[in-house]
Amino acid sequence: MEERILIVEDELQLARLMELELDHEGYAVKVSHNGREALGLLQEEEFDLVLLDIMLPEMDGVEVCRRLREFSDIPVIMVTARDAVPEKVEALDTGADDYITKPFAIEELLARIRALLRRKNNALKEDNNVLTIADLVIDKDKYEVKRAGQEVELTKKEFDLLVYLAENKGIVLTREDILSNIWGYDYLGETNIVDVYIRYLRSKIDDPFAKKLIKTVRGVGYVMRDDQE
Ligand code: CA
């Protein structure tokens, strides 16, 4: 999907130049020449990154950034007119992620945009490796499970089973589904192994807590569900 960038710049020629370059790089670009208007756009539309000039009509870039941070953590690159250190410090203090000084080489701007978008995408990926159901938190990267803030020790199989149930939250899984996914299609051991492991898992993540997350669906299998949802 195309990443959307908002350029906020009141120098029309520079704004146009940046728009053309970013468009050429394959970004979806929108331009605003006014700080107040830009803030409105940021409230109404989804963007992936903002290039924010500091000296702007109606509302300066520092103020736009400050207000933006009240509702969004979108990456912001401040564009400063000159090499003014206090201005840069102020920009970063209000929550900008980076800044660039005019005049700049377009290649440098593009490199900074790529770096920030990469960081943002990595952060999103991390989030996908953390599963949350009610007060149960499963961190797939760290092999860590917490219930109500307390760490729960699980064996590898119990962990795999829990992740499988959590990733299929709200979906009833048959014993066969669970068996083939966790133990493999060629598993030839005890057929009640699923029930045994569900029991182990319950003893660790459900029994000590009031709210039960693993439900038995009689005659079918198991489902993980937060009944409050
Ligand atoms: Ca300006």
PDB file of N, CA, C and O in Angstrom, residues 36-107:
ATOM      1  N   ARG A  36      -2.869  25.782  10.514  1.00  0.00           N
ATOM      2  CA  ARG A  36      -4.169  25.436  11.089  1.00  0.00           C
ATOM      3  C   ARG A  36      -4.897  24.414  10.211  1.00  0.00           C
ATOM      4  O   ARG A  36      -5.459  23.441  10.706  1.00  0.00           O
ATOM      5  N   GLU A  37      -4.835  24.657   8.903  1.00  0.00           N
ATOM      6  CA  GLU A  37      -5.465  23.733   7.960  1.00  0.00           C
ATOM      7  C   GLU A  37      -4.824  22.346   8.073  1.00  0.00           C
ATOM      8  O   GLU A  37      -5.506  21.317   8.072  1.00  0.00           O
ATOM      9  N   ALA A  38      -3.483  22.328   8.193  1.00  0.00           N
ATOM     10  CA  ALA A  38      -2.757  21.064   8.280  1.00  0.00           C
ATOM     11  C   ALA A  38      -3.209  20.269   9.498  1.00  0.00           C
ATOM     12  O   ALA A  38      -3.440  19.057   9.419  1.00  0.00           O
ATOM     13  N   LEU A  39      -3.369  20.935  10.626  1.00  0.00           N
ATOM     14  CA  LEU A  39      -3.802  20.251  11.839  1.00  0.00           C
ATOM     15  C   LEU A  39      -5.183  19.622  11.630  1.00  0.00           C
ATOM     16  O   LEU A  39      -5.431  18.490  12.051  1.00  0.00           O
ATOM     17  N   GLY A  40      -6.050  20.359  10.941  1.00  0.00           N
ATOM     18  CA  GLY A  40      -7.386  19.841  10.620  1.00  0.00           C
ATOM     19  C   GLY A  40      -7.294  18.580   9.769  1.00  0.00           C
ATOM     20  O   GLY A  40      -7.972  17.581  10.024  1.00  0.00           O
ATOM     21  N   LEU A  41      -6.418  18.617   8.759  1.00  0.00           N
ATOM     22  CA  LEU A  41      -6.242  17.453   7.887  1.00  0.00           C
ATOM     23  C   LEU A  41      -5.740  16.245   8.675  1.00  0.00           C
ATOM     24  O   LEU A  41      -6.168  15.117   8.451  1.00  0.00           O
ATOM     25  N   LEU A  42      -4.833  16.531   9.616  1.00  0.00           N
ATOM     26  CA  LEU A  42      -4.263  15.434  10.411  1.00  0.00           C
ATOM     27  C   LEU A  42      -5.309  14.807  11.336  1.00  0.00           C
ATOM     28  O   LEU A  42      -5.206  13.639  11.699  1.00  0.00           O
ATOM     29  N   GLN A  43      -6.302  15.609  11.707  1.00  0.00           N
ATOM     30  CA  GLN A  43      -7.376  15.068  12.545  1.00  0.00           C
ATOM     31  C   GLN A  43      -8.348  14.229  11.721  1.00  0.00           C
ATOM     32  O   GLN A  43      -8.894  13.251  12.205  1.00  0.00           O
ATOM     33  N   GLU A  44      -8.531  14.642  10.459  1.00  0.00           N
ATOM     34  CA  GLU A  44      -9.560  13.995   9.636  1.00  0.00           C
ATOM     35  C   GLU A  44      -9.060  12.804   8.841  1.00  0.00           C
ATOM     36  O   GLU A  44      -9.811  11.882   8.554  1.00  0.00           O
ATOM     37  N   GLU A  45      -7.799  12.854   8.419  1.00  0.00           N
ATOM     38  CA  GLU A  45      -7.309  11.829   7.504  1.00  0.00           C
ATOM     39  C   GLU A  45      -6.150  11.047   8.101  1.00  0.00           C
ATOM     40  O   GLU A  45      -5.505  11.488   9.023  1.00  0.00           O
ATOM     41  N   GLU A  46      -5.911   9.876   7.527  1.00  0.00           N
ATOM     42  CA  GLU A  46      -4.803   9.017   7.953  1.00  0.00           C
ATOM     43  C   GLU A  46      -3.561   9.323   7.118  1.00  0.00           C
ATOM     44  O   GLU A  46      -3.607   9.263   5.893  1.00  0.00           O
ATOM     45  N   PHE A  47      -2.481   9.671   7.787  1.00  0.00           N
ATOM     46  CA  PHE A  47      -1.199   9.828   7.101  1.00  0.00           C
ATOM     47  C   PHE A  47      -0.170   8.933   7.788  1.00  0.00           C
ATOM     48  O   PHE A  47      -0.357   8.510   8.932  1.00  0.00           O
ATOM     49  N   ASP A  48       0.934   8.669   7.066  1.00  0.00           N
ATOM     50  CA  ASP A  48       2.001   7.851   7.647  1.00  0.00           C
ATOM     51  C   ASP A  48       3.152   8.704   8.144  1.00  0.00           C
ATOM     52  O   ASP A  48       3.970   8.238   8.935  1.00  0.00           O
ATOM     53  N   LEU A  49       3.236   9.953   7.638  1.00  0.00           N
ATOM     54  CA  LEU A  49       4.354  10.823   8.022  1.00  0.00           C
ATOM     55  C   LEU A  49       4.000  12.263   7.665  1.00  0.00           C
ATOM     56  O   LEU A  49       3.255  12.510   6.715  1.00  0.00           O
ATOM     57  N   VAL A  50       4.553  13.217   8.433  1.00  0.00           N
ATOM     58  CA  VAL A  50       4.325  14.639   8.154  1.00  0.00           C
ATOM     59  C   VAL A  50       5.655  15.362   8.004  1.00  0.00           C
ATOM     60  O   VAL A  50       6.561  15.170   8.817  1.00  0.00           O
ATOM     61  N   LEU A  51       5.764  16.186   6.973  1.00  0.00           N
ATOM     62  CA  LEU A  51       6.892  17.115   6.826  1.00  0.00           C
ATOM     63  C   LEU A  51       6.355  18.466   7.222  1.00  0.00           C
ATOM     64  O   LEU A  51       5.448  18.992   6.582  1.00  0.00           O
ATOM     65  N   LEU A  52       6.901  18.999   8.290  1.00  0.00           N
ATOM     66  CA  LEU A  52       6.286  20.183   8.886  1.00  0.00           C
ATOM     67  C   LEU A  52       7.257  21.353   8.932  1.00  0.00           C
ATOM     68  O   LEU A  52       8.239  21.329   9.676  1.00  0.00           O
ATOM     69  N   ASP A  53       6.990  22.369   8.126  1.00  0.00           N
ATOM     70  CA  ASP A  53       7.764  23.597   8.155  1.00  0.00           C
ATOM     71  C   ASP A  53       7.482  24.305   9.480  1.00  0.00           C
ATOM     72  O   ASP A  53       6.396  24.163  10.044  1.00  0.00           O
ATOM     73  N   ILE A  54       8.467  25.050   9.981  1.00  0.00           N
ATOM     74  CA  ILE A  54       8.224  25.733  11.259  1.00  0.00           C
ATOM     75  C   ILE A  54       7.507  27.068  11.070  1.00  0.00           C
ATOM     76  O   ILE A  54       6.489  27.337  11.716  1.00  0.00           O
ATOM     77  N   MET A  55       8.024  27.893  10.161  1.00  0.00           N
ATOM     78  CA  MET A  55       7.385  29.196   9.943  1.00  0.00           C
ATOM     79  C   MET A  55       6.210  29.041   8.984  1.00  0.00           C
ATOM     80  O   MET A  55       6.396  28.863   7.783  1.00  0.00           O
ATOM     81  N   LEU A  56       5.010  29.114   9.545  1.00  0.00           N
ATOM     82  CA  LEU A  56       3.803  28.903   8.744  1.00  0.00           C
ATOM     83  C   LEU A  56       2.753  29.942   9.100  1.00  0.00           C
ATOM     84  O   LEU A  56       2.724  30.415  10.235  1.00  0.00           O
ATOM     85  N   PRO A  57       1.882  30.301   8.162  1.00  0.00           N
ATOM     86  CA  PRO A  57       0.805  31.227   8.503  1.00  0.00           C
ATOM     87  C   PRO A  57      -0.238  30.576   9.426  1.00  0.00           C
ATOM     88  O   PRO A  57      -0.416  29.371   9.398  1.00  0.00           O
ATOM     89  N   GLU A  58      -0.861  31.390  10.226  1.00  0.00           N
ATOM     90  CA  GLU A  58      -1.955  31.041  11.159  1.00  0.00           C
ATOM     91  C   GLU A  58      -1.522  30.231  12.379  1.00  0.00           C
ATOM     92  O   GLU A  58      -1.924  30.553  13.495  1.00  0.00           O
ATOM     93  N   MET A  59      -0.726  29.162  12.157  1.00  0.00           N
ATOM     94  CA  MET A  59      -0.236  28.412  13.311  1.00  0.00           C
ATOM     95  C   MET A  59       1.139  27.872  12.938  1.00  0.00           C
ATOM     96  O   MET A  59       1.279  27.236  11.903  1.00  0.00           O
ATOM     97  N   ASP A  60       2.152  28.155  13.777  1.00  0.00           N
ATOM     98  CA  ASP A  60       3.481  27.705  13.374  1.00  0.00           C
ATOM     99  C   ASP A  60       3.652  26.198  13.592  1.00  0.00           C
ATOM    100  O   ASP A  60       2.851  25.558  14.271  1.00  0.00           O
ATOM    101  N   GLY A  61       4.699  25.675  12.973  1.00  0.00           N
ATOM    102  CA  GLY A  61       4.912  24.231  12.968  1.00  0.00           C
ATOM    103  C   GLY A  61       5.091  23.631  14.342  1.00  0.00           C
ATOM    104  O   GLY A  61       4.645  22.511  14.612  1.00  0.00           O
ATOM    105  N   VAL A  62       5.745  24.384  15.229  1.00  0.00           N
ATOM    106  CA  VAL A  62       5.968  23.888  16.589  1.00  0.00           C
ATOM    107  C   VAL A  62       4.618  23.692  17.296  1.00  0.00           C
ATOM    108  O   VAL A  62       4.377  22.674  17.942  1.00  0.00           O
ATOM    109  N   GLU A  63       3.727  24.661  17.107  1.00  0.00           N
ATOM    110  CA  GLU A  63       2.406  24.568  17.730  1.00  0.00           C
ATOM    111  C   GLU A  63       1.577  23.434  17.105  1.00  0.00           C
ATOM    112  O   GLU A  63       0.883  22.701  17.814  1.00  0.00           O
ATOM    113  N   VAL A  64       1.688  23.304  15.782  1.00  0.00           N
ATOM    114  CA  VAL A  64       0.979  22.203  15.109  1.00  0.00           C
ATOM    115  C   VAL A  64       1.448  20.871  15.697  1.00  0.00           C
ATOM    116  O   VAL A  64       0.650  20.002  16.040  1.00  0.00           O
ATOM    117  N   CYS A  65       2.747  20.736  15.854  1.00  0.00           N
ATOM    118  CA  CYS A  65       3.316  19.486  16.355  1.00  0.00           C
ATOM    119  C   CYS A  65       2.857  19.220  17.793  1.00  0.00           C
ATOM    120  O   CYS A  65       2.484  18.107  18.142  1.00  0.00           O
ATOM    121  N   ARG A  66       2.882  20.270  18.602  1.00  0.00           N
ATOM    122  CA  ARG A  66       2.475  20.124  19.990  1.00  0.00           C
ATOM    123  C   ARG A  66       1.031  19.621  20.082  1.00  0.00           C
ATOM    124  O   ARG A  66       0.715  18.704  20.835  1.00  0.00           O
ATOM    125  N   ARG A  67       0.145  20.241  19.280  1.00  0.00           N
ATOM    126  CA  ARG A  67      -1.262  19.825  19.317  1.00  0.00           C
ATOM    127  C   ARG A  67      -1.467  18.442  18.707  1.00  0.00           C
ATOM    128  O   ARG A  67      -2.305  17.667  19.178  1.00  0.00           O
ATOM    129  N   LEU A  68      -0.698  18.159  17.654  1.00  0.00           N
ATOM    130  CA  LEU A  68      -0.778  16.855  16.994  1.00  0.00           C
ATOM    131  C   LEU A  68      -0.468  15.732  17.979  1.00  0.00           C
ATOM    132  O   LEU A  68      -1.112  14.682  17.996  1.00  0.00           O
ATOM    133  N   ARG A  69       0.518  15.971  18.831  1.00  0.00           N
ATOM    134  CA  ARG A  69       0.953  14.937  19.775  1.00  0.00           C
ATOM    135  C   ARG A  69      -0.103  14.615  20.830  1.00  0.00           C
ATOM    136  O   ARG A  69      -0.010  13.604  21.515  1.00  0.00           O
ATOM    137  N   GLU A  70      -1.106  15.462  20.932  1.00  0.00           N
ATOM    138  CA  GLU A  70      -2.187  15.170  21.883  1.00  0.00           C
ATOM    139  C   GLU A  70      -3.067  14.024  21.391  1.00  0.00           C
ATOM    140  O   GLU A  70      -3.777  13.403  22.157  1.00  0.00           O
ATOM    141  N   PHE A  71      -3.020  13.744  20.078  1.00  0.00           N
ATOM    142  CA  PHE A  71      -3.885  12.670  19.582  1.00  0.00           C
ATOM    143  C   PHE A  71      -3.203  11.697  18.620  1.00  0.00           C
ATOM    144  O   PHE A  71      -3.829  10.733  18.174  1.00  0.00           O
ATOM    145  N   SER A  72      -1.941  11.936  18.291  1.00  0.00           N
ATOM    146  CA  SER A  72      -1.309  11.058  17.303  1.00  0.00           C
ATOM    147  C   SER A  72       0.188  10.914  17.547  1.00  0.00           C
ATOM    148  O   SER A  72       0.845  11.851  17.998  1.00  0.00           O
ATOM    149  N   ASP A  73       0.725   9.726  17.223  1.00  0.00           N
ATOM    150  CA  ASP A  73       2.167   9.538  17.321  1.00  0.00           C
ATOM    151  C   ASP A  73       2.792   9.331  15.943  1.00  0.00           C
ATOM    152  O   ASP A  73       3.844   8.733  15.787  1.00  0.00           O
ATOM    153  N   ILE A  74       2.128   9.845  14.928  1.00  0.00           N
ATOM    154  CA  ILE A  74       2.631   9.800  13.559  1.00  0.00           C
ATOM    155  C   ILE A  74       4.036  10.424  13.483  1.00  0.00           C
ATOM    156  O   ILE A  74       4.312  11.410  14.155  1.00  0.00           O
ATOM    157  N   PRO A  75       4.946   9.841  12.689  1.00  0.00           N
ATOM    158  CA  PRO A  75       6.282  10.431  12.559  1.00  0.00           C
ATOM    159  C   PRO A  75       6.242  11.841  11.954  1.00  0.00           C
ATOM    160  O   PRO A  75       5.527  12.088  10.991  1.00  0.00           O
ATOM    161  N   VAL A  76       6.999  12.751  12.569  1.00  0.00           N
ATOM    162  CA  VAL A  76       7.055  14.144  12.108  1.00  0.00           C
ATOM    163  C   VAL A  76       8.500  14.544  11.833  1.00  0.00           C
ATOM    164  O   VAL A  76       9.374  14.337  12.678  1.00  0.00           O
ATOM    165  N   ILE A  77       8.751  15.085  10.647  1.00  0.00           N
ATOM    166  CA  ILE A  77      10.047  15.693  10.353  1.00  0.00           C
ATOM    167  C   ILE A  77       9.825  17.193  10.258  1.00  0.00           C
ATOM    168  O   ILE A  77       9.055  17.666   9.431  1.00  0.00           O
ATOM    169  N   MET A  78      10.493  17.944  11.129  1.00  0.00           N
ATOM    170  CA  MET A  78      10.394  19.402  11.112  1.00  0.00           C
ATOM    171  C   MET A  78      11.351  19.953  10.069  1.00  0.00           C
ATOM    172  O   MET A  78      12.478  19.470   9.938  1.00  0.00           O
ATOM    173  N   VAL A  79      10.883  20.967   9.379  1.00  0.00           N
ATOM    174  CA  VAL A  79      11.715  21.627   8.382  1.00  0.00           C
ATOM    175  C   VAL A  79      12.000  23.037   8.888  1.00  0.00           C
ATOM    176  O   VAL A  79      11.082  23.824   9.092  1.00  0.00           O
ATOM    177  N   THR A  80      13.291  23.309   9.177  1.00  0.00           N
ATOM    178  CA  THR A  80      13.626  24.620   9.720  1.00  0.00           C
ATOM    179  C   THR A  80      14.260  25.490   8.641  1.00  0.00           C
ATOM    180  O   THR A  80      14.948  24.984   7.755  1.00  0.00           O
ATOM    181  N   ALA A  81      13.998  26.788   8.752  1.00  0.00           N
ATOM    182  CA  ALA A  81      14.444  27.711   7.709  1.00  0.00           C
ATOM    183  C   ALA A  81      15.954  27.930   7.744  1.00  0.00           C
ATOM    184  O   ALA A  81      16.586  28.082   6.733  1.00  0.00           O
ATOM    185  N   ARG A  82      16.496  27.957   8.920  1.00  0.00           N
ATOM    186  CA  ARG A  82      17.939  28.180   9.012  1.00  0.00           C
ATOM    187  C   ARG A  82      18.494  27.288  10.108  1.00  0.00           C
ATOM    188  O   ARG A  82      17.742  26.602  10.801  1.00  0.00           O
ATOM    189  N   ASP A  83      19.801  27.345  10.247  1.00  0.00           N
ATOM    190  CA  ASP A  83      20.431  26.460  11.203  1.00  0.00           C
ATOM    191  C   ASP A  83      20.294  27.015  12.625  1.00  0.00           C
ATOM    192  O   ASP A  83      21.273  27.342  13.266  1.00  0.00           O
ATOM    193  N   ALA A  84      19.065  27.132  13.073  1.00  0.00           N
ATOM    194  CA  ALA A  84      18.814  27.745  14.376  1.00  0.00           C
ATOM    195  C   ALA A  84      18.675  26.672  15.449  1.00  0.00           C
ATOM    196  O   ALA A  84      17.697  25.944  15.487  1.00  0.00           O
ATOM    197  N   VAL A  85      19.661  26.575  16.313  1.00  0.00           N
ATOM    198  CA  VAL A  85      19.670  25.508  17.315  1.00  0.00           C
ATOM    199  C   VAL A  85      18.480  25.573  18.284  1.00  0.00           C
ATOM    200  O   VAL A  85      17.822  24.559  18.510  1.00  0.00           O
ATOM    201  N   PRO A  86      18.161  26.742  18.863  1.00  0.00           N
ATOM    202  CA  PRO A  86      17.025  26.748  19.805  1.00  0.00           C
ATOM    203  C   PRO A  86      15.726  26.283  19.146  1.00  0.00           C
ATOM    204  O   PRO A  86      14.924  25.591  19.767  1.00  0.00           O
ATOM    205  N   GLU A  87      15.560  26.650  17.887  1.00  0.00           N
ATOM    206  CA  GLU A  87      14.360  26.260  17.157  1.00  0.00           C
ATOM    207  C   GLU A  87      14.282  24.735  17.016  1.00  0.00           C
ATOM    208  O   GLU A  87      13.239  24.124  17.167  1.00  0.00           O
ATOM    209  N   LYS A  88      15.422  24.135  16.718  1.00  0.00           N
ATOM    210  CA  LYS A  88      15.474  22.677  16.551  1.00  0.00           C
ATOM    211  C   LYS A  88      15.174  21.976  17.861  1.00  0.00           C
ATOM    212  O   LYS A  88      14.439  20.994  17.906  1.00  0.00           O
ATOM    213  N   VAL A  89      15.786  22.497  18.928  1.00  0.00           N
ATOM    214  CA  VAL A  89      15.571  21.896  20.238  1.00  0.00           C
ATOM    215  C   VAL A  89      14.094  21.964  20.589  1.00  0.00           C
ATOM    216  O   VAL A  89      13.496  20.991  21.038  1.00  0.00           O
ATOM    217  N   GLU A  90      13.488  23.117  20.330  1.00  0.00           N
ATOM    218  CA  GLU A  90      12.073  23.290  20.627  1.00  0.00           C
ATOM    219  C   GLU A  90      11.241  22.293  19.813  1.00  0.00           C
ATOM    220  O   GLU A  90      10.316  21.677  20.319  1.00  0.00           O
ATOM    221  N   ALA A  91      11.613  22.145  18.542  1.00  0.00           N
ATOM    222  CA  ALA A  91      10.886  21.227  17.660  1.00  0.00           C
ATOM    223  C   ALA A  91      10.934  19.802  18.210  1.00  0.00           C
ATOM    224  O   ALA A  91       9.919  19.120  18.299  1.00  0.00           O
ATOM    225  N   LEU A  92      12.117  19.382  18.611  1.00  0.00           N
ATOM    226  CA  LEU A  92      12.257  18.007  19.115  1.00  0.00           C
ATOM    227  C   LEU A  92      11.561  17.857  20.464  1.00  0.00           C
ATOM    228  O   LEU A  92      10.984  16.817  20.756  1.00  0.00           O
ATOM    229  N   ASP A  93      11.599  18.914  21.265  1.00  0.00           N
ATOM    230  CA  ASP A  93      10.921  18.877  22.563  1.00  0.00           C
ATOM    231  C   ASP A  93       9.416  18.716  22.419  1.00  0.00           C
ATOM    232  O   ASP A  93       8.765  18.135  23.282  1.00  0.00           O
ATOM    233  N   THR A  94       8.841  19.252  21.362  1.00  0.00           N
ATOM    234  CA  THR A  94       7.387  19.132  21.198  1.00  0.00           C
ATOM    235  C   THR A  94       7.005  17.775  20.628  1.00  0.00           C
ATOM    236  O   THR A  94       5.838  17.503  20.432  1.00  0.00           O
ATOM    237  N   GLY A  95       7.989  16.938  20.326  1.00  0.00           N
ATOM    238  CA  GLY A  95       7.644  15.584  19.889  1.00  0.00           C
ATOM    239  C   GLY A  95       7.921  15.284  18.427  1.00  0.00           C
ATOM    240  O   GLY A  95       7.489  14.254  17.922  1.00  0.00           O
ATOM    241  N   ALA A  96       8.652  16.180  17.737  1.00  0.00           N
ATOM    242  CA  ALA A  96       9.058  15.856  16.364  1.00  0.00           C
ATOM    243  C   ALA A  96      10.088  14.731  16.428  1.00  0.00           C
ATOM    244  O   ALA A  96      10.819  14.611  17.406  1.00  0.00           O
ATOM    245  N   ASP A  97      10.132  13.888  15.402  1.00  0.00           N
ATOM    246  CA  ASP A  97      11.045  12.752  15.406  1.00  0.00           C
ATOM    247  C   ASP A  97      12.395  13.107  14.798  1.00  0.00           C
ATOM    248  O   ASP A  97      13.400  12.469  15.089  1.00  0.00           O
ATOM    249  N   ASP A  98      12.395  14.112  13.931  1.00  0.00           N
ATOM    250  CA  ASP A  98      13.620  14.469  13.225  1.00  0.00           C
ATOM    251  C   ASP A  98      13.445  15.885  12.679  1.00  0.00           C
ATOM    252  O   ASP A  98      12.347  16.432  12.696  1.00  0.00           O
ATOM    253  N   TYR A  99      14.549  16.482  12.215  1.00  0.00           N
ATOM    254  CA  TYR A  99      14.420  17.782  11.559  1.00  0.00           C
ATOM    255  C   TYR A  99      15.427  17.862  10.429  1.00  0.00           C
ATOM    256  O   TYR A  99      16.412  17.121  10.390  1.00  0.00           O
ATOM    257  N   ILE A 100      15.142  18.749   9.512  1.00  0.00           N
ATOM    258  CA  ILE A 100      16.045  18.963   8.391  1.00  0.00           C
ATOM    259  C   ILE A 100      16.089  20.466   8.132  1.00  0.00           C
ATOM    260  O   ILE A 100      15.085  21.160   8.327  1.00  0.00           O
ATOM    261  N   THR A 101      17.283  20.959   7.772  1.00  0.00           N
ATOM    262  CA  THR A 101      17.456  22.395   7.608  1.00  0.00           C
ATOM    263  C   THR A 101      17.458  22.785   6.125  1.00  0.00           C
ATOM    264  O   THR A 101      18.104  22.133   5.320  1.00  0.00           O
ATOM    265  N   LYS A 102      16.703  23.829   5.819  1.00  0.00           N
ATOM    266  CA  LYS A 102      16.694  24.357   4.445  1.00  0.00           C
ATOM    267  C   LYS A 102      17.963  25.175   4.211  1.00  0.00           C
ATOM    268  O   LYS A 102      18.356  25.886   5.118  1.00  0.00           O
ATOM    269  N   PRO A 103      18.583  25.164   3.042  1.00  0.00           N
ATOM    270  CA  PRO A 103      18.188  24.299   1.920  1.00  0.00           C
ATOM    271  C   PRO A 103      18.746  22.895   2.111  1.00  0.00           C
ATOM    272  O   PRO A 103      19.826  22.744   2.660  1.00  0.00           O
ATOM    273  N   PHE A 104      17.996  21.884   1.708  1.00  0.00           N
ATOM    274  CA  PHE A 104      18.462  20.505   1.884  1.00  0.00           C
ATOM    275  C   PHE A 104      18.481  19.793   0.534  1.00  0.00           C
ATOM    276  O   PHE A 104      17.800  20.190  -0.405  1.00  0.00           O
ATOM    277  N   ALA A 105      19.300  18.753   0.476  1.00  0.00           N
ATOM    278  CA  ALA A 105      19.314  17.920  -0.724  1.00  0.00           C
ATOM    279  C   ALA A 105      18.137  16.972  -0.621  1.00  0.00           C
ATOM    280  O   ALA A 105      17.873  16.412   0.442  1.00  0.00           O
ATOM    281  N   ILE A 106      17.408  16.824  -1.709  1.00  0.00           N
ATOM    282  CA  ILE A 106      16.207  15.988  -1.684  1.00  0.00           C
ATOM    283  C   ILE A 106      16.541  14.545  -1.282  1.00  0.00           C
ATOM    284  O   ILE A 106      15.767  13.882  -0.604  1.00  0.00           O
ATOM    285  N   GLU A 107      17.749  14.087  -1.661  1.00  0.00           N
ATOM    286  CA  GLU A 107      18.160  12.713  -1.303  1.00  0.00           C
ATOM    287  C   GLU A 107      18.228  12.543   0.214  1.00  0.00           C
ATOM    288  O   GLU A 107      17.898  11.489   0.747  1.00  0.00           O
TER     289      GLU A 107
END
